Amino acid sequence: MSMLVNVQQLATQLQDEPIILVRAVMDDPVTKTPDSRDAMVLPNSVDIDLDGEGSDHTTGFPHSMPTESDFALYLGRQGLTERSSVVVYDTRGMYSAPRVWWMLKAMGHENVKLLNGGQVAWEEKNLPVSEQRIPSHFKYESNAQSKWFVNSSAVIQAINTDAQLVDARSEARFYGQAEEPRPGVRSGHMPGAYNLPFTALLENGFFLSVEKLKDVFAKANIDLSKPIICTCGSGVTACIIGVAALMCGANDVAIYDGSWSEWGANATFPVVKD
């Protein structure tokens, strides 16, 4: 089953199926541009706010995966159950939605897709938008899957193995030519990491075709048949790489949840700039 749905498919399905649309909300951590929290939304939408309860802020990092129990409570308060048919989208086209999709998969949620092109594509087709709805409260029964996220210990163990660390940040940040947007975080990358800026996988807020995605991975010397650990600034755009890899048939893909916010801030972790 495809991970993506386009706006025409979704518009048709909404007429026949009880689908809950989840808007993935997050301010841009690099430009500091706030997300459009007060704007009109797609019909029957609820928010997962990655700057709010959609992340665990007790870790000291900006966008950590909440504990299973905390996230289950939040999902229930937002009107979701584990049986809900869910489509995740964001206001930028394709940016923070893959992170929420990934988090739901980590909770064991089966019926969840991404809206390719997001709200931008929806509005370009002049499809209806509405006020945000007040969600009903339900109980979310999770079935957490540990394979979706890894911690720093797993990354350290992966260095100098056939596992591939794939970094979604810009080339300038990867090579330490640009300052990190977060104070106290060193510039550079993990030893042996591959740089694949997430923007290379998208065009105008849409994922490239599978054929083009495979070509992008190949040109970056990433072997989709080997384990992949995706990383970025705070574990959000890494999920764009993760979704793209799964679309291309990779089956051993995880997100380093702490990403560079954790690695670059810990002086005991090795950093290189070449």
PDB file of C-alpha atoms in Angstrom:
ATOM      1  CA  MET A   1       0.000   0.000   0.000  1.00  0.00           C
ATOM      2  CA  SER A   2       1.373   3.385  -0.973  1.00  0.00           C
ATOM      3  CA  MET A   3       2.430   5.786   1.776  1.00  0.00           C
ATOM      4  CA  LEU A   4       1.202   8.754  -0.244  1.00  0.00           C
ATOM      5  CA  VAL A   5      -2.180  10.042  -1.332  1.00  0.00           C
ATOM      6  CA  ASN A   6      -2.686  12.964  -3.708  1.00  0.00           C
ATOM      7  CA  VAL A   7      -5.237  15.734  -3.266  1.00  0.00           C
ATOM      8  CA  GLN A   8      -7.659  14.382  -5.858  1.00  0.00           C
ATOM      9  CA  GLN A   9      -7.661  10.946  -4.233  1.00  0.00           C
ATOM     10  CA  LEU A  10      -8.132  12.441  -0.778  1.00  0.00           C
ATOM     11  CA  ALA A  11     -10.982  14.717  -1.871  1.00  0.00           C
ATOM     12  CA  THR A  12     -12.806  11.667  -3.260  1.00  0.00           C
ATOM     13  CA  GLN A  13     -12.091   9.492  -0.232  1.00  0.00           C
ATOM     14  CA  LEU A  14     -13.337  12.137   2.184  1.00  0.00           C
ATOM     15  CA  GLN A  15     -16.780  11.839   0.603  1.00  0.00           C
ATOM     16  CA  ASP A  16     -16.955   8.116   1.301  1.00  0.00           C
ATOM     17  CA  GLU A  17     -14.688   7.339   4.276  1.00  0.00           C
ATOM     18  CA  PRO A  18     -14.342   8.616   7.871  1.00  0.00           C
ATOM     19  CA  ILE A  19     -10.793   9.955   7.521  1.00  0.00           C
ATOM     20  CA  ILE A  20      -9.132  12.127  10.150  1.00  0.00           C
ATOM     21  CA  LEU A  21      -6.715  14.664   8.716  1.00  0.00           C
ATOM     22  CA  VAL A  22      -3.756  15.484  10.934  1.00  0.00           C
ATOM     23  CA  ARG A  23      -1.977  18.779  10.378  1.00  0.00           C
ATOM     24  CA  ALA A  24       1.674  18.540  11.436  1.00  0.00           C
ATOM     25  CA  VAL A  25       2.523  21.930  12.917  1.00  0.00           C
ATOM     26  CA  MET A  26       6.069  23.219  13.489  1.00  0.00           C
ATOM     27  CA  ASP A  27       7.882  26.543  13.253  1.00  0.00           C
ATOM     28  CA  ASP A  28      10.890  26.606  10.930  1.00  0.00           C
ATOM     29  CA  PRO A  29      13.908  26.101  13.239  1.00  0.00           C
ATOM     30  CA  VAL A  30      16.381  27.670  10.789  1.00  0.00           C
ATOM     31  CA  THR A  31      14.509  30.745   9.546  1.00  0.00           C
ATOM     32  CA  LYS A  32      12.350  31.042  12.708  1.00  0.00           C
ATOM     33  CA  THR A  33       9.292  31.477  10.469  1.00  0.00           C
ATOM     34  CA  PRO A  34       6.207  30.521  12.524  1.00  0.00           C
ATOM     35  CA  ASP A  35       3.797  27.952  11.180  1.00  0.00           C
ATOM     36  CA  SER A  36       0.272  28.972  10.189  1.00  0.00           C
ATOM     37  CA  ARG A  37      -1.424  27.791  13.355  1.00  0.00           C
ATOM     38  CA  ASP A  38      -4.422  30.126  13.080  1.00  0.00           C
ATOM     39  CA  ALA A  39      -5.047  29.664   9.367  1.00  0.00           C
ATOM     40  CA  MET A  40      -7.921  27.725   7.835  1.00  0.00           C
ATOM     41  CA  VAL A  41      -7.329  23.982   7.628  1.00  0.00           C
ATOM     42  CA  LEU A  42      -8.429  21.050   5.514  1.00  0.00           C
ATOM     43  CA  PRO A  43     -11.856  19.769   6.591  1.00  0.00           C
ATOM     44  CA  ASN A  44     -11.974  17.456   9.613  1.00  0.00           C
ATOM     45  CA  SER A  45      -8.423  18.331  10.678  1.00  0.00           C
ATOM     46  CA  VAL A  46      -6.757  18.150  14.063  1.00  0.00           C
ATOM     47  CA  ASP A  47      -3.249  19.302  14.926  1.00  0.00           C
ATOM     48  CA  ILE A  48      -0.173  17.484  16.139  1.00  0.00           C
ATOM     49  CA  ASP A  49       2.055  20.345  17.272  1.00  0.00           C
ATOM     50  CA  LEU A  50       5.722  19.306  17.193  1.00  0.00           C
ATOM     51  CA  ASP A  51       6.686  22.456  19.081  1.00  0.00           C
ATOM     52  CA  GLY A  52       4.100  21.608  21.733  1.00  0.00           C
ATOM     53  CA  GLU A  53       2.778  18.294  23.059  1.00  0.00           C
ATOM     54  CA  GLY A  54       3.874  16.473  19.918  1.00  0.00           C
ATOM     55  CA  SER A  55       7.418  16.377  21.299  1.00  0.00           C
ATOM     56  CA  ASP A  56       9.031  15.506  24.624  1.00  0.00           C
ATOM     57  CA  HIS A  57      10.717  18.700  25.776  1.00  0.00           C
ATOM     58  CA  THR A  58      12.117  17.186  28.987  1.00  0.00           C
ATOM     59  CA  THR A  59      15.020  15.714  27.000  1.00  0.00           C
ATOM     60  CA  GLY A  60      16.546  19.125  26.359  1.00  0.00           C
ATOM     61  CA  PHE A  61      16.242  18.612  22.589  1.00  0.00           C
ATOM     62  CA  PRO A  62      13.618  20.368  20.456  1.00  0.00           C
ATOM     63  CA  HIS A  63      11.667  17.508  18.871  1.00  0.00           C
ATOM     64  CA  SER A  64      12.132  14.254  20.771  1.00  0.00           C
ATOM     65  CA  MET A  65       9.618  11.440  20.422  1.00  0.00           C
ATOM     66  CA  PRO A  66       7.304  11.519  23.461  1.00  0.00           C
ATOM     67  CA  THR A  67       7.015   8.493  25.686  1.00  0.00           C
ATOM     68  CA  GLU A  68       4.523   5.934  24.434  1.00  0.00           C
ATOM     69  CA  SER A  69       2.044   6.739  27.217  1.00  0.00           C
ATOM     70  CA  ASP A  70       2.283  10.526  26.817  1.00  0.00           C
ATOM     71  CA  PHE A  71       1.896  10.389  23.055  1.00  0.00           C
ATOM     72  CA  ALA A  72      -1.026   7.969  23.306  1.00  0.00           C
ATOM     73  CA  LEU A  73      -2.795  10.397  25.659  1.00  0.00           C
ATOM     74  CA  TYR A  74      -2.138  13.286  23.284  1.00  0.00           C
ATOM     75  CA  LEU A  75      -3.389  11.352  20.258  1.00  0.00           C
ATOM     76  CA  GLY A  76      -6.530  10.390  22.142  1.00  0.00           C
ATOM     77  CA  ARG A  77      -7.192  14.002  23.127  1.00  0.00           C
ATOM     78  CA  GLN A  78      -6.809  14.962  19.475  1.00  0.00           C
ATOM     79  CA  GLY A  79      -9.576  12.557  18.525  1.00  0.00           C
ATOM     80  CA  LEU A  80      -7.551   9.609  17.252  1.00  0.00           C
ATOM     81  CA  THR A  81      -7.776   5.951  18.090  1.00  0.00           C
ATOM     82  CA  GLU A  82      -5.418   3.236  16.899  1.00  0.00           C
ATOM     83  CA  ARG A  83      -8.077   2.261  14.326  1.00  0.00           C
ATOM     84  CA  SER A  84      -8.471   5.751  12.823  1.00  0.00           C
ATOM     85  CA  SER A  85      -7.865   6.184   9.123  1.00  0.00           C
ATOM     86  CA  VAL A  86      -5.367   9.060   9.108  1.00  0.00           C
ATOM     87  CA  VAL A  87      -3.839  11.318   6.473  1.00  0.00           C
ATOM     88  CA  VAL A  88      -1.045  13.629   7.659  1.00  0.00           C
ATOM     89  CA  TYR A  89      -0.262  16.920   5.932  1.00  0.00           C
ATOM     90  CA  ASP A  90       1.514  20.182   6.636  1.00  0.00           C
ATOM     91  CA  THR A  91       1.228  23.783   5.500  1.00  0.00           C
ATOM     92  CA  ARG A  92       4.508  23.902   3.544  1.00  0.00           C
ATOM     93  CA  GLY A  93       3.862  21.040   1.129  1.00  0.00           C
ATOM     94  CA  MET A  94       6.151  18.392   2.576  1.00  0.00           C
ATOM     95  CA  TYR A  95       8.171  19.292   5.636  1.00  0.00           C
ATOM     96  CA  SER A  96       6.980  18.246   9.090  1.00  0.00           C
ATOM     97  CA  ALA A  97       4.262  15.782   8.021  1.00  0.00           C
ATOM     98  CA  PRO A  98       6.708  12.857   7.489  1.00  0.00           C
ATOM     99  CA  ARG A  99       7.840  13.248  11.111  1.00  0.00           C
ATOM    100  CA  VAL A 100       4.287  12.815  12.405  1.00  0.00           C
ATOM    101  CA  TRP A 101       3.731   9.902   9.979  1.00  0.00           C
ATOM    102  CA  TRP A 102       6.911   8.286  11.346  1.00  0.00           C
ATOM    103  CA  MET A 103       5.837   8.830  14.956  1.00  0.00           C
ATOM    104  CA  LEU A 104       2.448   7.244  14.287  1.00  0.00           C
ATOM    105  CA  LYS A 105       4.128   4.232  12.690  1.00  0.00           C
ATOM    106  CA  ALA A 106       6.345   3.971  15.776  1.00  0.00           C
ATOM    107  CA  MET A 107       3.149   3.786  17.835  1.00  0.00           C
ATOM    108  CA  GLY A 108       2.014   0.850  15.711  1.00  0.00           C
ATOM    109  CA  HIS A 109      -0.560   2.837  13.720  1.00  0.00           C
ATOM    110  CA  GLU A 110      -1.339   0.949  10.534  1.00  0.00           C
ATOM    111  CA  ASN A 111      -3.721   3.111   8.508  1.00  0.00           C
ATOM    112  CA  VAL A 112      -1.795   6.352   8.021  1.00  0.00           C
ATOM    113  CA  LYS A 113      -0.737   8.127   4.819  1.00  0.00           C
ATOM    114  CA  LEU A 114       0.909  11.366   3.768  1.00  0.00           C
ATOM    115  CA  LEU A 115      -0.788  13.998   1.620  1.00  0.00           C
ATOM    116  CA  ASN A 116       1.661  14.593  -1.217  1.00  0.00           C
ATOM    117  CA  GLY A 117       1.960  18.342  -1.729  1.00  0.00           C
ATOM    118  CA  GLY A 118       0.193  19.126   1.535  1.00  0.00           C
ATOM    119  CA  GLN A 119      -2.143  22.047   2.096  1.00  0.00           C
ATOM    120  CA  VAL A 120      -0.423  24.036  -0.650  1.00  0.00           C
ATOM    121  CA  ALA A 121      -1.482  21.500  -3.291  1.00  0.00           C
ATOM    122  CA  TRP A 122      -4.968  21.254  -1.770  1.00  0.00           C
ATOM    123  CA  GLU A 123      -5.581  24.977  -1.981  1.00  0.00           C
ATOM    124  CA  GLU A 124      -4.123  25.200  -5.491  1.00  0.00           C
ATOM    125  CA  LYS A 125      -6.951  22.884  -6.583  1.00  0.00           C
ATOM    126  CA  ASN A 126      -9.458  25.232  -4.899  1.00  0.00           C
ATOM    127  CA  LEU A 127     -10.610  22.451  -2.593  1.00  0.00           C
ATOM    128  CA  PRO A 128     -12.492  23.463   0.562  1.00  0.00           C
ATOM    129  CA  VAL A 129     -10.905  24.599   3.802  1.00  0.00           C
ATOM    130  CA  SER A 130     -12.611  25.176   7.117  1.00  0.00           C
ATOM    131  CA  GLU A 131     -12.236  26.314  10.699  1.00  0.00           C
ATOM    132  CA  GLN A 132     -10.440  23.915  12.996  1.00  0.00           C
ATOM    133  CA  ARG A 133     -12.759  21.447  14.654  1.00  0.00           C
ATOM    134  CA  ILE A 134     -12.820  20.661  18.359  1.00  0.00           C
ATOM    135  CA  PRO A 135     -11.758  17.019  18.613  1.00  0.00           C
ATOM    136  CA  SER A 136     -13.635  14.360  20.504  1.00  0.00           C
ATOM    137  CA  HIS A 137     -11.601  12.659  23.207  1.00  0.00           C
ATOM    138  CA  PHE A 138     -10.857   8.966  22.773  1.00  0.00           C
ATOM    139  CA  LYS A 139      -8.505   6.370  24.201  1.00  0.00           C
ATOM    140  CA  TYR A 140      -5.563   5.530  21.966  1.00  0.00           C
ATOM    141  CA  GLU A 141      -4.288   1.963  22.457  1.00  0.00           C
ATOM    142  CA  SER A 142      -0.732   1.964  21.138  1.00  0.00           C
ATOM    143  CA  ASN A 143       1.381  -0.975  20.054  1.00  0.00           C
ATOM    144  CA  ALA A 144       4.810   0.658  20.019  1.00  0.00           C
ATOM    145  CA  GLN A 145       7.423  -0.555  17.527  1.00  0.00           C
ATOM    146  CA  SER A 146      11.025   0.079  18.585  1.00  0.00           C
ATOM    147  CA  LYS A 147      12.537  -0.245  15.094  1.00  0.00           C
ATOM    148  CA  TRP A 148      11.492   3.228  13.930  1.00  0.00           C
ATOM    149  CA  PHE A 149      13.816   5.270  16.169  1.00  0.00           C
ATOM    150  CA  VAL A 150      17.367   4.802  17.458  1.00  0.00           C
ATOM    151  CA  ASN A 151      19.429   6.631  20.079  1.00  0.00           C
ATOM    152  CA  SER A 152      23.008   7.888  20.113  1.00  0.00           C
ATOM    153  CA  SER A 153      24.369   4.540  21.337  1.00  0.00           C
ATOM    154  CA  ALA A 154      22.985   2.853  18.234  1.00  0.00           C
ATOM    155  CA  VAL A 155      24.578   5.522  16.041  1.00  0.00           C
ATOM    156  CA  ILE A 156      27.971   5.032  17.706  1.00  0.00           C
ATOM    157  CA  GLN A 157      27.684   1.295  17.174  1.00  0.00           C
ATOM    158  CA  ALA A 158      26.749   1.861  13.520  1.00  0.00           C
ATOM    159  CA  ILE A 159      29.905   3.841  12.718  1.00  0.00           C
ATOM    160  CA  ASN A 160      32.376   1.707  10.739  1.00  0.00           C
ATOM    161  CA  THR A 161      29.751  -0.930   9.971  1.00  0.00           C
ATOM    162  CA  ASP A 162      27.722  -1.425   6.789  1.00  0.00           C
ATOM    163  CA  ALA A 163      24.956   0.750   8.279  1.00  0.00           C
ATOM    164  CA  GLN A 164      24.748   4.124   6.546  1.00  0.00           C
ATOM    165  CA  LEU A 165      24.267   7.401   8.402  1.00  0.00           C
ATOM    166  CA  VAL A 166      22.377   9.736   6.075  1.00  0.00           C
ATOM    167  CA  ASP A 167      22.235  13.418   7.049  1.00  0.00           C
ATOM    168  CA  ALA A 168      19.357  15.542   5.708  1.00  0.00           C
ATOM    169  CA  ARG A 169      20.896  18.925   6.563  1.00  0.00           C
ATOM    170  CA  SER A 170      22.232  21.329   3.948  1.00  0.00           C
ATOM    171  CA  GLU A 171      25.685  20.786   2.503  1.00  0.00           C
ATOM    172  CA  ALA A 172      26.956  23.941   4.232  1.00  0.00           C
ATOM    173  CA  ARG A 173      25.841  22.728   7.655  1.00  0.00           C
ATOM    174  CA  PHE A 174      27.059  19.184   6.981  1.00  0.00           C
ATOM    175  CA  TYR A 175      30.579  20.349   6.126  1.00  0.00           C
ATOM    176  CA  GLY A 176      30.691  22.907   8.935  1.00  0.00           C
ATOM    177  CA  GLN A 177      30.682  25.885   6.569  1.00  0.00           C
ATOM    178  CA  ALA A 178      27.566  27.368   8.190  1.00  0.00           C
ATOM    179  CA  GLU A 179      26.812  27.929  11.850  1.00  0.00           C
ATOM    180  CA  GLU A 180      24.237  25.687  13.445  1.00  0.00           C
ATOM    181  CA  PRO A 181      20.945  27.480  14.242  1.00  0.00           C
ATOM    182  CA  ARG A 182      20.956  26.219  17.826  1.00  0.00           C
ATOM    183  CA  PRO A 183      23.394  27.679  20.386  1.00  0.00           C
ATOM    184  CA  GLY A 184      26.057  25.388  21.814  1.00  0.00           C
ATOM    185  CA  VAL A 185      25.907  22.957  18.885  1.00  0.00           C
ATOM    186  CA  ARG A 186      29.140  22.297  16.972  1.00  0.00           C
ATOM    187  CA  SER A 187      29.328  22.403  13.186  1.00  0.00           C
ATOM    188  CA  GLY A 188      30.136  19.384  11.033  1.00  0.00           C
ATOM    189  CA  HIS A 189      28.884  15.813  10.762  1.00  0.00           C
ATOM    190  CA  MET A 190      29.284  12.290  12.103  1.00  0.00           C
ATOM    191  CA  PRO A 191      32.246  10.232  10.873  1.00  0.00           C
ATOM    192  CA  GLY A 192      31.380   8.330   7.713  1.00  0.00           C
ATOM    193  CA  ALA A 193      27.995  10.031   7.262  1.00  0.00           C
ATOM    194  CA  TYR A 194      26.502  10.697   3.842  1.00  0.00           C
ATOM    195  CA  ASN A 195      25.007  14.080   3.034  1.00  0.00           C
ATOM    196  CA  LEU A 196      21.622  14.009   1.323  1.00  0.00           C
ATOM    197  CA  PRO A 197      19.796  17.323   1.802  1.00  0.00           C
ATOM    198  CA  PHE A 198      16.087  16.574   2.158  1.00  0.00           C
ATOM    199  CA  THR A 199      15.321  19.156  -0.528  1.00  0.00           C
ATOM    200  CA  ALA A 200      16.903  16.851  -3.134  1.00  0.00           C
ATOM    201  CA  LEU A 201      14.024  14.409  -2.621  1.00  0.00           C
ATOM    202  CA  LEU A 202      11.256  16.953  -3.186  1.00  0.00           C
ATOM    203  CA  GLU A 203      10.009  19.198  -5.941  1.00  0.00           C
ATOM    204  CA  ASN A 204       7.552  22.000  -5.150  1.00  0.00           C
ATOM    205  CA  GLY A 205       6.451  20.236  -1.974  1.00  0.00           C
ATOM    206  CA  PHE A 206       5.944  16.840  -3.631  1.00  0.00           C
ATOM    207  CA  PHE A 207       8.069  13.728  -3.361  1.00  0.00           C
ATOM    208  CA  LEU A 208       9.895  12.892  -6.573  1.00  0.00           C
ATOM    209  CA  SER A 209       8.777   9.739  -8.378  1.00  0.00           C
ATOM    210  CA  VAL A 210      10.213   6.481  -7.062  1.00  0.00           C
ATOM    211  CA  GLU A 211      12.438   6.195 -10.136  1.00  0.00           C
ATOM    212  CA  LYS A 212      13.895   9.669  -9.533  1.00  0.00           C
ATOM    213  CA  LEU A 213      14.248   9.011  -5.808  1.00  0.00           C
ATOM    214  CA  LYS A 214      16.253   5.871  -6.495  1.00  0.00           C
ATOM    215  CA  ASP A 215      18.501   7.894  -8.765  1.00  0.00           C
ATOM    216  CA  VAL A 216      19.063  10.499  -6.036  1.00  0.00           C
ATOM    217  CA  PHE A 217      20.031   7.800  -3.529  1.00  0.00           C
ATOM    218  CA  ALA A 218      22.333   6.163  -6.066  1.00  0.00           C
ATOM    219  CA  LYS A 219      24.102   9.454  -6.866  1.00  0.00           C
ATOM    220  CA  ALA A 220      24.618   9.971  -3.109  1.00  0.00           C
ATOM    221  CA  ASN A 221      26.222   6.465  -2.973  1.00  0.00           C
ATOM    222  CA  ILE A 222      23.559   5.187  -0.598  1.00  0.00           C
ATOM    223  CA  ASP A 223      22.787   1.473  -0.879  1.00  0.00           C
ATOM    224  CA  LEU A 224      19.085   0.956  -0.170  1.00  0.00           C
ATOM    225  CA  SER A 225      19.669  -2.738   0.528  1.00  0.00           C
ATOM    226  CA  LYS A 226      21.817  -1.921   3.591  1.00  0.00           C
ATOM    227  CA  PRO A 227      20.683  -0.498   6.954  1.00  0.00           C
ATOM    228  CA  ILE A 228      20.038   3.253   6.966  1.00  0.00           C
ATOM    229  CA  ILE A 229      19.952   5.621   9.934  1.00  0.00           C
ATOM    230  CA  CYS A 230      18.568   9.043   9.024  1.00  0.00           C
ATOM    231  CA  THR A 231      19.594  12.164  10.886  1.00  0.00           C
ATOM    232  CA  CYS A 232      19.146  15.935  10.544  1.00  0.00           C
ATOM    233  CA  GLY A 233      18.980  18.908  12.896  1.00  0.00           C
ATOM    234  CA  SER A 234      16.313  17.694  15.304  1.00  0.00           C
ATOM    235  CA  GLY A 235      14.881  14.483  13.834  1.00  0.00           C
ATOM    236  CA  VAL A 236      12.205  16.081  11.628  1.00  0.00           C
ATOM    237  CA  THR A 237      13.473  16.389   8.052  1.00  0.00           C
ATOM    238  CA  ALA A 238      15.362  13.118   8.558  1.00  0.00           C
ATOM    239  CA  CYS A 239      11.921  11.528   8.253  1.00  0.00           C
ATOM    240  CA  ILE A 240      11.664  12.844   4.677  1.00  0.00           C
ATOM    241  CA  ILE A 241      14.710  10.725   3.842  1.00  0.00           C
ATOM    242  CA  GLY A 242      13.246   7.817   5.787  1.00  0.00           C
ATOM    243  CA  VAL A 243       9.938   7.899   3.925  1.00  0.00           C
ATOM    244  CA  ALA A 244      11.702   8.259   0.570  1.00  0.00           C
ATOM    245  CA  ALA A 245      13.921   5.257   1.342  1.00  0.00           C
ATOM    246  CA  LEU A 246      10.882   3.140   2.253  1.00  0.00           C
ATOM    247  CA  MET A 247       9.159   4.256  -0.948  1.00  0.00           C
ATOM    248  CA  CYS A 248      12.189   2.919  -2.835  1.00  0.00           C
ATOM    249  CA  GLY A 249      11.988  -0.491  -1.178  1.00  0.00           C
ATOM    250  CA  ALA A 250      14.453  -0.136   1.697  1.00  0.00           C
ATOM    251  CA  ASN A 251      13.351  -2.194   4.676  1.00  0.00           C
ATOM    252  CA  ASP A 252      15.870  -1.342   7.426  1.00  0.00           C
ATOM    253  CA  VAL A 253      15.426   2.380   8.044  1.00  0.00           C
ATOM    254  CA  ALA A 254      15.452   4.232  11.370  1.00  0.00           C
ATOM    255  CA  ILE A 255      15.566   7.841  12.550  1.00  0.00           C
ATOM    256  CA  TYR A 256      18.192   9.058  15.019  1.00  0.00           C
ATOM    257  CA  ASP A 257      15.800  10.924  17.274  1.00  0.00           C
ATOM    258  CA  GLY A 258      18.314  13.252  18.936  1.00  0.00           C
ATOM    259  CA  SER A 259      19.969  14.003  15.593  1.00  0.00           C
ATOM    260  CA  TRP A 260      22.466  16.864  15.403  1.00  0.00           C
ATOM    261  CA  SER A 261      20.848  18.724  18.315  1.00  0.00           C
ATOM    262  CA  GLU A 262      22.136  15.944  20.559  1.00  0.00           C
ATOM    263  CA  TRP A 263      25.259  14.842  18.698  1.00  0.00           C
ATOM    264  CA  GLY A 264      26.667  18.306  18.022  1.00  0.00           C
ATOM    265  CA  ALA A 265      26.081  19.426  21.612  1.00  0.00           C
ATOM    266  CA  ASN A 266      27.909  16.488  23.215  1.00  0.00           C
ATOM    267  CA  ALA A 267      31.674  17.054  23.209  1.00  0.00           C
ATOM    268  CA  THR A 268      32.330  13.324  23.664  1.00  0.00           C
ATOM    269  CA  PHE A 269      30.819  12.491  20.239  1.00  0.00           C
ATOM    270  CA  PRO A 270      33.223  12.728  17.283  1.00  0.00           C
ATOM    271  CA  VAL A 271      32.622  15.470  14.691  1.00  0.00           C
ATOM    272  CA  VAL A 272      34.322  15.883  11.308  1.00  0.00           C
ATOM    273  CA  LYS A 273      34.111  18.613   8.651  1.00  0.00           C
ATOM    274  CA  ASP A 274      35.550  16.933   5.540  1.00  0.00           C
TER     275      ASP A 274
END
